[in-house]
Short mmCIF file of C-alpha atoms in Angstrom, two decimals:
data_model
loop_
_atom_site.label_atom_id
_atom_site.label_comp_id
_atom_site.label_asym_id
_atom_site.label_seq_id
_atom_site.Cartn_x
_atom_site.Cartn_y
_atom_site.Cartn_z
CA MET E 1 0.00 0.00 0.00
CA THR E 2 1.36 3.45 -0.95
CA PRO E 3 2.38 5.47 2.13
CA ARG E 4 0.02 8.39 2.56
CA PHE E 5 0.97 9.77 5.95
CA VAL E 6 3.89 11.11 7.98
CA LEU E 7 4.14 10.56 11.71
CA ALA E 8 5.57 13.12 14.16
CA ILE E 9 6.74 12.47 17.70
CA ASP E 10 6.60 15.64 19.80
CA GLN E 11 8.43 14.88 23.04
CA GLY E 12 7.76 17.93 25.21
CA THR E 13 8.55 19.10 28.70
CA THR E 14 5.29 17.94 30.28
CA SER E 15 3.93 15.37 27.82
CA SER E 16 4.73 13.29 24.78
CA ARG E 17 2.48 13.30 21.73
CA CYS E 18 2.32 11.46 18.46
CA LEU E 19 0.54 13.05 15.50
CA VAL E 20 -0.28 11.73 12.05
CA PHE E 21 -0.40 14.19 9.12
CA ASP E 22 -1.55 13.74 5.55
CA ARG E 23 -0.05 15.35 2.44
CA HIS E 24 -2.05 18.56 2.95
CA ALA E 25 -0.78 18.94 6.54
CA ARG E 26 -4.15 17.93 7.93
CA LEU E 27 -4.15 16.16 11.28
CA ALA E 28 -5.34 12.58 10.81
CA GLY E 29 -4.57 11.01 14.19
CA LEU E 30 -3.32 11.95 17.65
CA ALA E 31 -2.28 10.31 20.91
CA GLN E 32 -0.85 12.03 23.97
CA ARG E 33 0.24 11.14 27.50
CA VAL E 34 1.70 13.30 30.24
CA HIS E 35 4.76 12.34 32.21
CA ARG E 36 5.78 13.34 35.69
CA GLN E 37 8.12 16.14 36.72
CA HIS E 38 10.23 15.62 39.84
CA TYR E 39 11.58 18.41 42.05
CA PRO E 40 13.91 16.70 44.55
CA ARG E 41 15.46 19.98 45.75
CA SER E 42 15.02 23.67 45.21
CA GLY E 43 16.11 24.49 41.66
CA TRP E 44 16.32 20.82 40.61
CA VAL E 45 14.00 19.52 37.88
CA GLU E 46 14.15 15.86 36.80
CA GLN E 47 12.28 13.36 34.64
CA ASP E 48 12.31 9.58 34.34
CA ALA E 49 13.71 8.93 30.85
CA LEU E 50 12.42 5.34 30.90
CA GLU E 51 8.91 6.61 31.67
CA ILE E 52 9.15 8.94 28.68
CA TRP E 53 10.33 6.16 26.37
CA ARG E 54 7.56 3.81 27.50
CA THR E 55 5.05 6.61 26.95
CA VAL E 56 6.29 7.16 23.39
CA GLU E 57 6.27 3.42 22.75
CA ARG E 58 2.58 3.31 23.67
CA ILE E 59 1.32 6.49 21.97
CA LEU E 60 2.90 5.79 18.60
CA PRO E 61 0.67 2.80 17.74
CA ALA E 62 -2.23 4.55 19.49
CA ALA E 63 -1.94 7.49 17.07
CA LEU E 64 -2.01 5.08 14.12
CA ARG E 65 -5.16 3.49 15.54
CA ASP E 66 -6.71 6.93 15.97
CA ALA E 67 -5.96 7.65 12.30
CA GLY E 68 -7.34 4.28 11.29
CA ILE E 69 -4.18 3.31 9.43
CA GLY E 70 -1.49 0.66 9.58
CA VAL E 71 2.23 1.17 9.98
CA GLU E 72 2.72 0.25 6.29
CA GLN E 73 0.96 3.50 5.35
CA VAL E 74 3.55 5.69 7.13
CA ALA E 75 6.25 7.18 4.90
CA ALA E 76 8.54 8.44 7.66
CA ILE E 77 8.84 9.50 11.29
CA GLY E 78 10.02 12.94 12.41
CA ILE E 79 11.02 13.72 15.98
CA ALA E 80 10.84 17.06 17.78
CA ASN E 81 11.97 17.23 21.39
CA GLN E 82 12.44 19.34 24.46
CA ARG E 83 15.98 20.61 24.10
CA GLU E 84 18.89 20.61 26.56
CA THR E 85 17.34 17.96 28.82
CA THR E 86 20.21 15.59 29.53
CA VAL E 87 20.13 11.78 29.59
CA VAL E 88 23.03 9.38 30.26
CA TRP E 89 22.37 5.66 29.88
CA ASP E 90 24.16 2.33 29.93
CA ARG E 91 25.05 1.16 26.43
CA ALA E 92 24.56 -2.52 27.28
CA THR E 93 21.36 -2.40 29.34
CA GLY E 94 19.71 0.78 28.03
CA VAL E 95 19.02 1.90 31.60
CA PRO E 96 19.66 5.58 32.49
CA VAL E 97 22.31 6.01 35.17
CA ARG E 98 20.32 8.81 36.84
CA PRO E 99 17.07 10.68 36.19
CA ALA E 100 17.17 13.02 33.21
CA ILE E 101 18.10 16.59 34.17
CA VAL E 102 15.60 19.00 32.61
CA TRP E 103 16.44 22.22 30.79
CA GLN E 104 14.86 24.28 33.61
CA ASP E 105 17.20 22.79 36.23
CA ILE E 106 19.71 25.20 37.84
CA ARG E 107 21.77 22.83 40.03
CA THR E 108 24.87 23.69 37.97
CA GLU E 109 24.71 27.35 38.97
CA GLU E 110 27.88 27.27 41.08
CA PHE E 111 29.89 25.50 38.37
CA VAL E 112 28.65 27.89 35.67
CA GLU E 113 29.49 30.92 37.82
CA SER E 114 33.02 29.64 38.37
CA LEU E 115 33.50 29.24 34.62
CA ARG E 116 31.90 32.60 33.84
CA SER E 117 34.62 34.42 35.73
CA SER E 118 37.37 32.66 33.76
CA PRO E 119 38.77 33.38 30.28
CA ALA E 120 37.04 30.20 29.11
CA ALA E 121 33.63 31.88 29.15
CA GLN E 122 34.29 34.08 26.16
CA ARG E 123 35.87 31.22 24.26
CA ILE E 124 32.84 29.01 24.87
CA THR E 125 30.58 31.68 23.37
CA GLU E 126 32.88 32.23 20.39
CA LEU E 127 32.91 28.55 19.50
CA SER E 128 29.35 27.51 20.35
CA GLY E 129 27.44 30.74 19.68
CA LEU E 130 25.81 30.44 23.09
CA PRO E 131 26.24 32.30 26.38
CA LEU E 132 27.51 30.28 29.30
CA ALA E 133 24.38 29.41 31.29
CA THR E 134 22.76 26.64 33.32
CA TYR E 135 20.21 26.34 30.49
CA PHE E 136 22.43 24.16 28.29
CA ALA E 137 23.36 20.49 28.45
CA ALA E 138 27.15 20.48 28.94
CA PRO E 139 27.14 21.74 32.56
CA ARG E 140 24.53 19.07 33.42
CA LEU E 141 26.59 16.36 31.77
CA ARG E 142 29.69 17.53 33.64
CA TRP E 143 27.67 17.47 36.90
CA LEU E 144 26.63 13.86 36.29
CA LEU E 145 30.18 12.79 35.47
CA ASP E 146 31.38 14.34 38.72
CA ASP E 147 28.49 13.18 40.89
CA VAL E 148 28.03 9.53 39.90
CA GLU E 149 30.88 7.38 41.18
CA GLY E 150 32.84 5.69 38.40
CA LEU E 151 30.77 7.29 35.63
CA ARG E 152 33.62 9.23 34.07
CA ALA E 153 35.78 6.12 33.63
CA ARG E 154 32.86 4.27 32.09
CA ALA E 155 32.17 7.22 29.77
CA GLU E 156 35.78 7.26 28.59
CA ARG E 157 35.45 3.57 27.72
CA GLY E 158 32.21 4.23 25.82
CA GLU E 159 30.17 2.10 28.19
CA VAL E 160 27.66 4.89 28.84
CA LEU E 161 26.10 7.22 26.29
CA PHE E 162 24.92 10.82 26.40
CA GLY E 163 22.05 12.29 24.50
CA THR E 164 19.26 14.80 24.57
CA MET E 165 15.75 13.41 24.26
CA GLU E 166 15.77 12.83 20.49
CA SER E 167 18.96 10.73 20.82
CA TRP E 168 17.40 8.72 23.63
CA LEU E 169 14.23 8.06 21.63
CA ILE E 170 16.08 7.19 18.40
CA TRP E 171 18.37 4.80 20.28
CA ASN E 172 15.35 2.99 21.71
CA LEU E 173 13.27 3.04 18.52
CA THR E 174 16.09 1.69 16.34
CA GLY E 175 17.64 -0.71 18.80
CA GLY E 176 20.90 1.15 19.21
CA VAL E 177 21.53 3.95 16.67
CA HIS E 178 23.32 6.72 18.61
CA VAL E 179 22.79 9.95 16.70
CA THR E 180 21.69 13.57 17.11
CA ASP E 181 21.03 16.46 14.76
CA VAL E 182 22.70 19.86 14.48
CA THR E 183 19.88 21.77 16.17
CA ASN E 184 20.07 19.65 19.31
CA ALA E 185 23.85 19.25 19.32
CA GLY E 186 24.08 23.02 18.96
CA ARG E 187 22.37 23.44 22.34
CA THR E 188 24.92 21.54 24.38
CA LEU E 189 27.79 24.11 24.44
CA LEU E 190 29.93 21.33 22.95
CA MET E 191 29.32 21.77 19.20
CA ASN E 192 31.33 24.20 17.08
CA LEU E 193 28.72 26.37 15.36
CA THR E 194 30.86 26.78 12.23
CA THR E 195 32.05 23.19 11.67
CA ARG E 196 28.85 21.68 13.13
CA GLN E 197 30.89 18.96 14.85
CA TRP E 198 31.92 18.28 18.45
CA ASP E 199 34.72 20.69 19.26
CA ASP E 200 37.90 19.41 20.93
CA GLU E 201 38.49 22.66 22.80
CA LEU E 202 34.94 22.74 24.19
CA LEU E 203 35.19 19.10 25.21
CA ARG E 204 38.41 19.94 27.06
CA LEU E 205 36.91 22.97 28.79
CA PHE E 206 33.97 20.94 30.10
CA ASP E 207 36.03 17.74 30.52
CA ILE E 208 33.58 15.60 28.52
CA PRO E 209 34.75 12.27 26.99
CA ARG E 210 34.12 12.17 23.23
CA ALA E 211 33.37 8.41 23.39
CA MET E 212 29.97 9.02 24.99
CA LEU E 213 28.70 11.53 22.40
CA PRO E 214 26.31 10.75 19.52
CA ARG E 215 27.07 11.27 15.83
CA ILE E 216 25.90 14.67 14.52
CA GLU E 217 23.76 14.74 11.37
CA PRO E 218 21.73 17.37 9.47
CA SER E 219 18.09 17.82 10.55
CA THR E 220 16.87 15.58 7.73
CA GLY E 221 18.36 12.33 6.49
CA ASP E 222 18.47 8.73 7.64
CA PHE E 223 18.41 8.38 11.41
CA GLY E 224 17.79 4.66 11.25
CA THR E 225 14.76 2.42 10.91
CA ALA E 226 12.39 1.68 13.76
CA VAL E 227 12.45 -1.89 15.06
CA THR E 228 9.72 -1.31 17.65
CA ALA E 229 6.51 0.75 17.98
CA ALA E 230 6.48 1.37 14.20
CA PRO E 231 8.74 -1.38 12.83
CA GLY E 232 10.15 -0.83 9.36
CA VAL E 233 9.51 2.92 9.22
CA ARG E 234 12.46 5.22 8.56
CA ILE E 235 13.21 8.04 10.98
CA GLY E 236 13.76 10.88 8.52
CA ALA E 237 14.22 13.91 10.74
CA ALA E 238 15.09 15.16 14.20
CA LEU E 239 14.92 18.76 15.39
CA GLY E 240 14.77 20.57 18.69
CA ASP E 241 11.20 21.59 19.33
CA GLN E 242 11.59 25.31 18.65
CA HIS E 243 13.54 24.66 15.46
CA ALA E 244 10.72 22.38 14.40
CA ALA E 245 8.27 25.21 15.14
CA LEU E 246 10.24 27.58 12.90
CA PHE E 247 10.07 24.96 10.17
CA GLY E 248 6.40 24.19 10.77
CA GLN E 249 5.54 27.88 10.53
CA THR E 250 7.36 27.86 7.14
CA CYS E 251 9.64 30.70 8.24
CA PHE E 252 12.07 29.92 5.43
CA ALA E 253 13.17 33.50 4.56
CA PRO E 254 15.54 35.76 6.53
CA GLY E 255 13.65 38.03 8.91
CA GLU E 256 10.65 35.74 9.30
CA THR E 257 9.92 35.29 12.99
CA GLU E 258 7.83 32.95 15.12
CA CYS E 259 7.18 32.33 18.79
CA THR E 260 5.86 29.23 20.51
CA TYR E 261 4.09 29.86 23.81
CA GLY E 262 4.00 26.78 26.00
CA THR E 263 5.59 26.14 29.38
CA GLY E 264 8.06 28.80 28.35
CA GLY E 265 8.20 31.10 25.34
CA PHE E 266 10.65 30.68 22.48
CA LEU E 267 11.10 33.42 19.90
CA MET E 268 13.14 32.59 16.80
CA MET E 269 14.12 34.64 13.75
CA ASN E 270 15.48 33.13 10.53
CA THR E 271 18.75 34.87 9.55
CA GLY E 272 19.42 32.72 6.47
CA ALA E 273 22.95 31.71 5.58
CA GLU E 274 24.38 34.46 7.77
CA LEU E 275 25.72 33.50 11.19
CA ILE E 276 24.95 36.59 13.30
CA ARG E 277 26.86 36.79 16.57
CA SER E 278 24.47 38.30 19.09
CA ALA E 279 25.58 41.40 20.94
CA HIS E 280 22.28 41.72 22.81
CA GLY E 281 21.91 38.55 24.86
CA LEU E 282 20.41 36.23 22.27
CA LEU E 283 21.41 32.76 21.15
CA THR E 284 23.07 32.30 17.79
CA THR E 285 21.84 28.93 16.66
CA ILE E 286 21.17 26.73 13.66
CA GLY E 287 17.54 27.07 12.67
CA TYR E 288 17.62 23.85 10.66
CA GLN E 289 19.77 22.05 8.11
CA ILE E 290 18.25 20.48 5.01
CA GLY E 291 21.10 19.14 2.90
CA GLU E 292 24.66 20.41 3.05
CA GLU E 293 24.27 23.99 4.31
CA PRO E 294 22.54 25.20 7.48
CA VAL E 295 20.03 28.00 7.92
CA TYR E 296 20.96 30.08 10.96
CA ALA E 297 18.67 31.81 13.43
CA LEU E 298 18.62 34.09 16.42
CA GLU E 299 16.65 32.82 19.39
CA GLY E 300 15.45 34.28 22.64
CA PRO E 301 14.14 31.70 25.13
CA ILE E 302 11.82 32.89 27.91
CA ALA E 303 11.73 30.55 30.90
CA VAL E 304 8.21 31.23 32.18
CA THR E 305 5.08 31.97 30.14
CA GLY E 306 2.38 29.28 30.31
CA SER E 307 3.80 27.92 33.55
CA LEU E 308 3.01 31.28 35.16
CA VAL E 309 -0.69 30.66 34.53
CA GLY E 310 -0.26 27.18 35.99
CA TRP E 311 1.39 28.67 39.08
CA LEU E 312 -1.49 31.12 39.58
CA ARG E 313 -3.92 28.20 39.27
CA ASP E 314 -2.18 25.43 41.22
CA ILE E 315 -0.14 27.29 43.84
CA VAL E 316 -1.72 30.71 44.36
CA GLY E 317 -5.32 29.69 43.69
CA LEU E 318 -6.18 32.89 41.80
CA ILE E 319 -7.98 30.82 39.16
CA THR E 320 -9.27 27.23 39.00
CA THR E 321 -8.71 26.57 35.27
CA ALA E 322 -6.21 28.08 32.84
CA PRO E 323 -8.85 29.69 30.55
CA GLU E 324 -10.16 31.69 33.54
CA ILE E 325 -7.08 33.91 33.38
CA GLU E 326 -8.47 35.58 30.25
CA THR E 327 -11.92 36.08 31.75
CA LEU E 328 -10.46 37.55 34.94
CA ALA E 329 -8.00 39.80 33.12
CA SER E 330 -10.82 41.08 30.89
CA THR E 331 -12.59 42.60 33.90
CA VAL E 332 -10.09 45.48 33.90
CA ASP E 333 -8.68 47.79 31.25
CA ASP E 334 -5.08 47.84 32.48
CA ASN E 335 -2.76 46.38 35.10
CA GLY E 336 -3.63 48.92 37.79
CA GLY E 337 0.04 49.87 38.03
CA CYS E 338 1.34 46.44 39.05
CA TYR E 339 3.95 44.32 37.26
CA LEU E 340 4.76 40.63 37.69
CA VAL E 341 8.26 39.45 36.74
CA PRO E 342 8.15 35.62 36.71
CA ALA E 343 11.85 34.99 37.25
CA PHE E 344 11.17 31.80 39.19
CA SER E 345 14.45 30.22 38.10
CA GLY E 346 16.23 33.33 36.92
CA LEU E 347 15.87 35.28 33.70
CA TYR E 348 16.73 33.88 30.29
CA ALA E 349 17.15 36.02 27.16
CA PRO E 350 18.15 38.74 26.82
CA HIS E 351 19.27 39.16 30.45
CA TRP E 352 20.73 35.73 31.39
CA ARG E 353 20.64 36.33 35.12
CA SER E 354 20.31 33.18 37.19
CA ASP E 355 20.34 35.35 40.34
CA ALA E 356 16.98 36.96 39.44
CA ARG E 357 13.84 35.88 41.27
CA GLY E 358 10.14 36.47 40.80
CA LEU E 359 8.79 39.88 41.74
CA LEU E 360 5.34 41.49 42.05
CA ILE E 361 5.57 45.25 42.39
CA GLY E 362 3.38 48.34 42.21
CA LEU E 363 0.72 47.06 44.60
CA THR E 364 -1.81 49.48 46.07
CA SER E 365 -5.20 48.98 47.65
CA TYR E 366 -6.69 49.71 44.22
CA VAL E 367 -5.25 46.52 42.71
CA THR E 368 -7.75 43.67 42.27
CA LYS E 369 -7.55 40.05 41.17
CA GLY E 370 -8.30 41.24 37.65
CA HIS E 371 -5.26 43.53 37.70
CA LEU E 372 -3.08 40.65 38.89
CA ALA E 373 -4.40 38.42 36.11
CA ARG E 374 -3.73 41.11 33.53
CA ALA E 375 -0.22 41.71 34.91
CA ALA E 376 0.43 37.97 34.49
CA LEU E 377 -0.60 38.06 30.83
CA GLU E 378 1.37 41.23 30.25
CA ALA E 379 4.48 39.54 31.68
CA THR E 380 4.50 37.23 28.66
CA ALA E 381 4.06 40.19 26.31
CA TRP E 382 6.76 42.32 27.94
CA GLN E 383 9.22 39.42 27.94
CA THR E 384 8.49 38.89 24.25
CA ARG E 385 9.22 42.55 23.57
CA ASP E 386 12.52 42.36 25.50
CA VAL E 387 13.60 39.55 23.19
CA LEU E 388 12.28 41.08 19.97
CA GLU E 389 14.00 44.41 20.65
CA ALA E 390 17.30 42.54 21.02
CA MET E 391 16.57 40.49 17.91
CA ASN E 392 15.87 43.55 15.76
CA ALA E 393 19.09 45.17 17.00
CA ASP E 394 21.23 42.10 16.27
CA ALA E 395 19.73 41.38 12.86
CA GLY E 396 19.74 45.02 11.75
CA LEU E 397 16.08 44.88 10.76
CA ARG E 398 12.63 45.10 12.29
CA ALA E 399 10.35 42.08 12.36
CA ARG E 400 7.23 42.97 10.38
CA SER E 401 4.98 40.36 11.96
CA LEU E 402 5.04 37.50 14.43
CA ARG E 403 3.67 34.03 13.78
CA VAL E 404 2.58 32.34 17.01
CA ALA E 405 1.63 28.87 18.16
CA GLY E 406 1.32 26.89 21.36
CA GLY E 407 -1.31 26.47 24.02
CA MET E 408 -1.35 30.09 25.12
CA THR E 409 -2.44 31.32 21.69
CA SER E 410 -6.01 30.27 22.49
CA ASN E 411 -6.03 33.28 24.84
CA ASN E 412 -7.28 36.03 22.53
CA LEU E 413 -6.70 38.79 25.04
CA LEU E 414 -3.07 37.76 25.45
CA MET E 415 -2.57 37.76 21.68
CA GLN E 416 -4.01 41.28 21.46
CA ILE E 417 -1.77 42.46 24.30
CA ILE E 418 1.27 41.01 22.51
CA ALA E 419 0.32 42.77 19.26
CA ASP E 420 -0.11 46.05 21.18
CA VAL E 421 3.18 45.69 23.06
CA LEU E 422 5.19 44.69 19.96
CA ASP E 423 3.38 47.13 17.65
CA ILE E 424 3.24 44.52 14.87
CA PRO E 425 0.55 42.07 13.68
CA VAL E 426 0.40 38.71 15.43
CA THR E 427 -0.87 35.74 13.40
CA ARG E 428 -2.00 32.30 14.50
CA PRO E 429 -2.00 29.59 11.80
CA LEU E 430 -4.85 27.25 11.01
CA VAL E 431 -2.67 24.29 12.04
CA THR E 432 -1.45 25.24 15.50
CA GLU E 433 0.57 22.06 16.04
CA THR E 434 3.60 23.75 14.49
CA VAL E 435 6.27 21.82 16.42
CA SER E 436 4.83 18.48 15.35
CA LEU E 437 4.14 19.71 11.84
CA GLY E 438 7.73 20.93 11.47
CA ALA E 439 9.05 17.50 12.45
CA ALA E 440 6.64 15.89 9.97
CA TYR E 441 7.61 18.31 7.19
CA ALA E 442 11.33 17.64 7.68
CA ALA E 443 10.82 13.87 7.72
CA GLY E 444 8.59 14.02 4.64
CA LEU E 445 11.19 16.04 2.75
CA ALA E 446 13.83 13.43 3.61
CA VAL E 447 11.89 10.66 1.86
CA GLY E 448 10.41 12.74 -0.98
CA TYR E 449 6.88 12.76 0.45
CA TRP E 450 6.89 16.55 -0.03
CA PRO E 451 8.98 17.84 -2.95
CA ASP E 452 10.31 21.20 -1.71
CA LEU E 453 9.94 24.11 0.70
CA GLN E 454 7.58 26.03 -1.56
CA GLY E 455 5.14 23.16 -1.46
CA LEU E 456 5.18 23.39 2.33
CA ARG E 457 4.53 27.13 2.21
CA ARG E 458 1.36 26.51 0.25
CA ASN E 459 0.00 24.46 3.16
CA TRP E 460 0.25 27.40 5.60
CA ARG E 461 -3.03 29.23 6.32
CA ALA E 462 -3.82 31.98 8.83
CA ALA E 463 -6.65 31.30 11.28
CA ALA E 464 -6.62 34.59 13.21
CA GLN E 465 -4.71 37.86 13.30
CA TRP E 466 -4.40 40.62 15.88
CA VAL E 467 -3.26 44.13 14.89
CA PRO E 468 -1.82 46.67 17.33
CA GLY E 469 -3.87 49.49 18.79
CA HIS E 470 -2.87 53.13 18.59
CA ASN E 471 -2.00 54.12 22.17
CA ARG E 472 1.76 54.01 21.56
CA SER E 473 2.81 56.57 24.21
CA ALA E 474 1.05 54.64 26.98
CA ARG E 475 2.79 51.45 25.82
CA GLU E 476 6.18 53.09 26.04
CA ASP E 477 5.52 54.36 29.57
CA GLU E 478 4.42 50.90 30.67
CA TYR E 479 7.44 49.28 29.03
CA GLU E 480 9.72 51.62 30.98
CA HIS E 481 8.00 50.51 34.21
CA TRP E 482 8.44 46.87 33.19
CA GLN E 483 12.16 47.38 32.61
CA ARG E 484 12.50 48.95 36.07
CA ALA E 485 10.73 45.95 37.59
CA VAL E 486 13.08 43.55 35.80
CA GLN E 487 16.11 45.36 37.19
CA LEU E 488 14.68 45.11 40.70
CA SER E 489 14.25 41.34 40.30
CA ILE E 490 17.97 40.86 39.65
CA GLY E 491 20.36 39.99 42.46
CA TRP E 492 17.88 38.32 44.83
CA SER E 493 19.63 34.95 44.75
CA ARG E 494 23.22 33.90 44.88
CA PRO E 495 24.60 30.58 43.58
CA THR E 496 23.74 27.80 46.01
CA ARG E 497 26.46 25.39 46.99
CA ARG E 498 26.02 21.78 46.04
CA PRO E 499 25.23 19.56 49.02
CA HIS E 500 27.88 16.98 49.82
#
């Protein structure tokens, strides 16, 4: 039977999903399961990598059943994954040596601070394109090698393997192929951004054995053939989730910009063949690589967007369901003078301050629950503007519009606030599953299911658009207050010493 579908695995921070797409990018089948987050200590965030694999192993055939198709009708599998989350497992048994350390984890703060004050910090940025921060995988891998007795010697002998989540899933799906792609390797602080290979100098600086690292490949190609869950199907693509979103939004031209609003927010601008070294606190990264040459991008990750709404619901009790935040915020016309900086685990782009902590300021007896709800939504918008201002400055151009996706885009008030704050149109596509769609597109291209990028562009359709209002002077005054609040949030925490 002629393959008529492409399957995407979207392994996210809080859940794993499997989606089936047809040739017109229509969703034909879906299966999803959440996995647990573990917080063993303040600032530590862990996941059970085996739980995630078993979840993926179950949802893949479930998605095929939901689509009413057999595995023989699948042309290829594409994988998108939460980036920077670090897994180390035994090559012989396939068992992780410790829980996976999640991208939000800041246990490596002391180690990162010690490196930041050395000449190595600048060299790391020059080679990798990334600032030295707890956000990336190399400090976590170094922590594991130091913390687990005998692990370093085993790593040097190649007895244990390192990977981010796509490597872990591919290894399990294929029965032992150890591989990664440039977008994920580029988020470790160990890959040279120019050569797109593991860099000897970076490996030395972090003291990481090369024998435990996966092979680096372009985003599309042959990542092996599945022997379980979807036996016989080729894995044609792997991309970090936000790179997949850029691809799924068909942002194929320089200057085109998208943002995915989920647990965090991730703003990415295509800069084409030009590798732009950020001078404004952004990440210089590979957007994707189809064939021999990469497409570069500037990215600004925001640690807390959707999770702020979850915090107000689950911890504070301001709302009982996430959609209530829009209803509550709509009861007022402004924030009542209060600002909420959600620096729960520090600030990411463009500030990169792990010593920042959350702050609520500007409170008076006039402030109501509605004002607090609106301040929470505005926090996402203001953080987006911080990143976009830096992006425009680095790229030497002004983004003309912003394509958005993710769970928070169902909040129409938030989308309008973002359009107002950025002073550009904000557009939500008809297919909002842009991370999954990007993984499917890349895998389909690898096997000839879709012929070229222009064919993918023709699939993109707008579902809704928000245009900015006209009260520009008020926006500028409020943005100045936001910037003051951000500065006040910095310096509240100092690196915590690792317990012995």
